[in-house]
XYZ file of C-alpha atoms in Angstrom:
266
model
C 31.044 69.968 157.719
C 34.228 68.788 156.162
C 36.922 71.002 154.372
C 36.852 70.805 150.762
C 40.079 69.785 148.763
C 42.013 72.476 147.585
C 43.244 72.368 143.879
C 47.176 72.646 143.829
C 47.928 75.527 141.474
C 49.055 79.150 141.945
C 46.231 81.556 143.145
C 45.607 84.148 140.858
C 44.053 86.978 143.435
C 47.000 88.811 144.961
C 45.013 88.903 148.186
C 44.182 85.827 148.580
C 47.479 84.480 147.960
C 49.158 86.654 150.603
C 46.595 85.337 153.104
C 47.048 81.834 152.201
C 50.752 82.160 152.522
C 50.626 83.417 155.709
C 48.185 80.724 157.160
C 50.321 78.177 155.906
C 53.605 79.672 156.763
C 52.631 80.033 160.421
C 51.140 76.454 160.200
C 54.688 75.421 158.615
C 56.505 77.056 161.469
C 54.087 75.406 164.292
C 54.840 71.976 162.639
C 58.452 72.435 162.932
C 58.228 73.281 166.267
C 55.931 70.691 167.450
C 58.336 67.942 165.459
C 61.392 69.337 167.321
C 59.705 69.165 170.653
C 57.929 65.959 170.568
C 60.391 63.999 168.554
C 63.745 65.647 169.881
C 64.594 66.183 166.282
C 66.845 69.108 164.901
C 64.861 71.009 162.719
C 65.684 73.831 160.458
C 63.317 75.786 158.338
C 63.986 78.591 155.799
C 61.195 80.218 153.790
C 61.445 83.110 151.483
C 58.288 85.003 150.387
C 57.716 86.135 146.520
C 58.937 89.637 147.478
C 62.225 88.050 149.109
C 61.327 88.261 152.856
C 62.753 85.588 154.768
C 61.268 83.535 157.517
C 63.278 80.809 159.294
C 63.157 78.342 162.240
C 65.771 76.415 164.038
C 65.495 73.896 166.645
C 68.919 74.687 167.729
C 70.544 78.162 168.823
C 72.434 78.186 165.682
C 71.464 77.987 162.000
C 74.573 77.603 160.710
C 75.728 74.665 162.550
C 72.771 72.796 161.384
C 73.378 73.974 157.791
C 77.087 72.658 158.173
C 75.860 69.523 159.354
C 73.549 69.140 156.432
C 76.375 70.203 153.799
C 78.801 67.229 155.234
C 75.804 64.752 155.362
C 74.593 65.555 151.545
C 78.622 66.198 149.969
C 80.569 63.849 152.404
C 78.963 60.743 150.790
C 80.411 61.991 147.379
C 83.980 62.207 148.789
C 83.813 58.978 150.421
C 82.966 57.430 146.997
C 85.458 59.441 145.063
C 88.455 57.512 146.618
C 86.666 54.347 145.945
C 86.420 55.215 141.926
C 89.874 56.139 141.895
C 90.672 53.117 143.172
C 88.778 50.978 140.634
C 90.383 53.327 137.587
C 93.731 52.688 139.393
C 93.121 48.821 139.505
C 91.931 48.862 135.770
C 95.263 50.647 134.757
C 97.374 48.245 136.668
C 95.909 45.248 134.809
C 96.408 46.903 131.567
C 99.751 47.589 132.457
C 100.190 44.015 133.618
C 98.690 42.338 130.551
C 101.312 44.300 128.336
C 104.035 43.570 130.359
C 103.008 39.836 130.218
C 103.076 40.083 126.401
C 106.407 41.876 126.089
C 108.023 39.168 128.304
C 106.285 36.384 126.275
C 107.581 38.193 123.135
C 111.174 38.104 124.724
C 111.229 34.403 125.506
C 109.962 33.856 121.846
C 112.824 35.722 120.311
C 115.379 33.971 122.430
C 113.741 30.662 121.399
C 111.830 29.695 124.266
C 107.989 28.524 124.972
C 107.740 28.139 121.319
C 105.045 25.321 121.988
C 101.655 27.463 122.036
C 102.591 29.151 118.893
C 100.889 28.015 115.420
C 102.699 27.947 112.113
C 101.680 31.550 111.214
C 102.913 32.981 114.580
C 106.267 31.239 114.029
C 106.549 32.235 110.524
C 106.020 35.851 111.697
C 108.496 35.404 114.482
C 111.158 34.076 111.857
C 110.656 37.161 109.513
C 111.155 39.315 112.632
C 114.358 37.635 113.365
C 115.606 37.736 109.925
C 115.140 41.382 109.799
C 116.733 42.127 113.041
C 119.837 40.282 111.604
C 120.153 42.225 108.776
C 120.094 45.364 110.705
C 122.980 44.066 112.990
C 125.012 42.825 110.022
C 124.641 46.096 108.080
C 125.463 48.142 111.187
C 128.290 46.069 111.842
C 129.548 46.537 108.160
C 129.467 50.205 108.565
C 131.332 50.363 112.056
C 134.121 48.049 110.170
C 134.215 50.431 107.156
C 134.440 53.569 109.439
C 137.196 52.033 111.751
C 139.119 51.317 108.305
C 138.824 54.732 106.946
C 139.254 56.708 110.007
C 143.365 56.552 109.613
C 143.388 57.534 106.379
C 141.298 60.467 106.875
C 143.496 61.337 109.825
C 146.546 61.396 107.365
C 144.871 63.357 104.488
C 143.708 65.985 107.005
C 147.385 66.279 108.392
C 148.716 66.228 104.693
C 146.073 68.977 103.737
C 147.347 71.147 106.408
C 150.944 70.582 105.553
C 150.284 71.460 101.894
C 148.408 74.650 102.729
C 151.308 75.844 104.843
C 153.777 75.158 102.223
C 151.919 76.945 99.774
C 151.277 80.190 101.946
C 155.032 80.417 102.302
C 155.916 79.837 98.814
C 152.895 82.511 97.633
C 154.862 84.999 100.122
C 158.227 84.333 98.916
C 157.026 85.110 95.163
C 155.198 88.181 96.268
C 158.374 89.637 97.713
C 160.462 88.555 94.371
C 157.212 90.272 92.827
C 157.930 93.410 94.729
C 161.760 93.655 94.429
C 161.180 93.367 90.373
C 158.555 96.103 90.540
C 160.721 98.460 92.442
C 163.661 97.573 90.451
C 161.539 98.135 86.969
C 160.370 101.622 88.149
C 164.113 102.656 89.267
C 165.520 101.808 85.736
C 165.935 104.614 82.680
C 163.376 104.214 79.938
C 166.178 103.229 77.450
C 166.849 100.166 79.007
C 163.718 98.672 79.607
C 163.681 96.193 76.954
C 167.181 94.833 76.972
C 166.800 94.476 80.749
C 163.650 92.553 80.740
C 165.011 90.392 77.943
C 168.102 89.730 79.897
C 166.128 89.057 83.091
C 163.682 86.881 81.516
C 166.396 84.876 79.768
C 167.763 84.454 83.026
C 164.664 83.574 84.976
C 163.515 81.160 82.334
C 166.512 79.088 82.446
C 165.760 78.553 86.115
C 162.106 78.095 85.589
C 162.172 74.709 84.110
C 162.522 73.124 87.611
C 160.383 75.579 89.666
C 157.530 73.305 89.970
C 157.441 69.543 89.764
C 154.354 67.295 90.060
C 155.033 64.450 92.483
C 151.956 62.433 90.764
C 151.975 60.905 87.207
C 149.206 63.193 85.978
C 150.380 66.340 84.077
C 147.286 68.239 83.816
C 148.634 71.390 85.247
C 151.369 73.273 84.064
C 152.974 75.977 86.051
C 155.259 78.425 84.453
C 156.064 79.423 80.840
C 155.397 77.003 77.799
C 158.542 75.695 76.916
C 157.369 75.837 73.149
C 156.431 79.679 73.130
C 159.724 81.433 71.575
C 158.318 84.857 72.771
C 160.151 86.176 75.907
C 158.372 87.989 78.431
C 159.291 90.561 81.093
C 160.862 89.183 84.643
C 157.660 91.023 86.383
C 155.088 89.063 83.969
C 157.055 85.874 84.973
C 156.390 86.514 88.543
C 152.874 87.179 88.063
C 152.286 84.100 86.213
C 153.700 82.037 89.161
C 151.771 83.872 91.920
C 148.508 83.405 89.819
C 149.674 79.353 89.537
C 150.547 79.268 93.356
C 147.219 80.690 94.209
C 145.438 78.269 91.875
C 147.051 75.327 93.730
C 146.288 76.842 96.917
C 142.872 76.966 96.109
C 142.993 73.521 94.729
C 144.513 72.184 98.301
C 141.709 74.000 100.081
C 139.214 72.214 98.158
C 140.615 68.809 98.882
C 142.416 68.059 95.636
C 144.975 65.113 96.180
C 147.647 67.049 93.995
C 150.854 68.420 95.534
C 153.523 70.734 94.073
C 156.837 71.549 95.360
C 159.167 73.775 94.007
C 162.625 72.267 93.011
């Protein structure tokens, strides 16, 4: 009487499932052993039960060696194929770079007027516009450099002149400040009843000398330093020195700001 065909599905009865597992496990281990002996094959069998219990068989003395051999055979093929893929990718990248290099070389020859035969009318017009644009940029850069070369000597001279004027103004400002200190000290030492006469006399003497104190070197008399020649009211000498100190400070600030105006003391 032959065996009945077993339906392949999970056995619901726990006892029957355990009995079937034990029988088939033993049969599988027996078949693995027979295969290794009859065919001189290297066989390794690993079984885990539903409770996590381990059952194993290995035709060699070391299961780890068999597993290492399996790992090399399984993943070694991928490592062998990996360099081939990298080489293929590098070759494609090389072809792209080569094509770009050839395009740049062809464009350079066209800009130099070489190999224009294969170009059509539209490409020639585009090349002409490109050359005209490049020529305009070259001329503009050349013009700017020429202007800079012409302006550079003048800028150096202006810088030196400003430095000289600044130092000169500082010296004059120091002299006037000393005069102001002397007059202030003299006024503090005089008696009160001599104030008006002495101030009038001092200012009259200073007014005679003030006409040539500042002389403008340019033709534009926009800035007047010193007492107004049309003013009939006399001021004390300290007031005169104060006015010249303020005027000299103004000229000093104008020189610092780059105003091209120079005043000298006569």
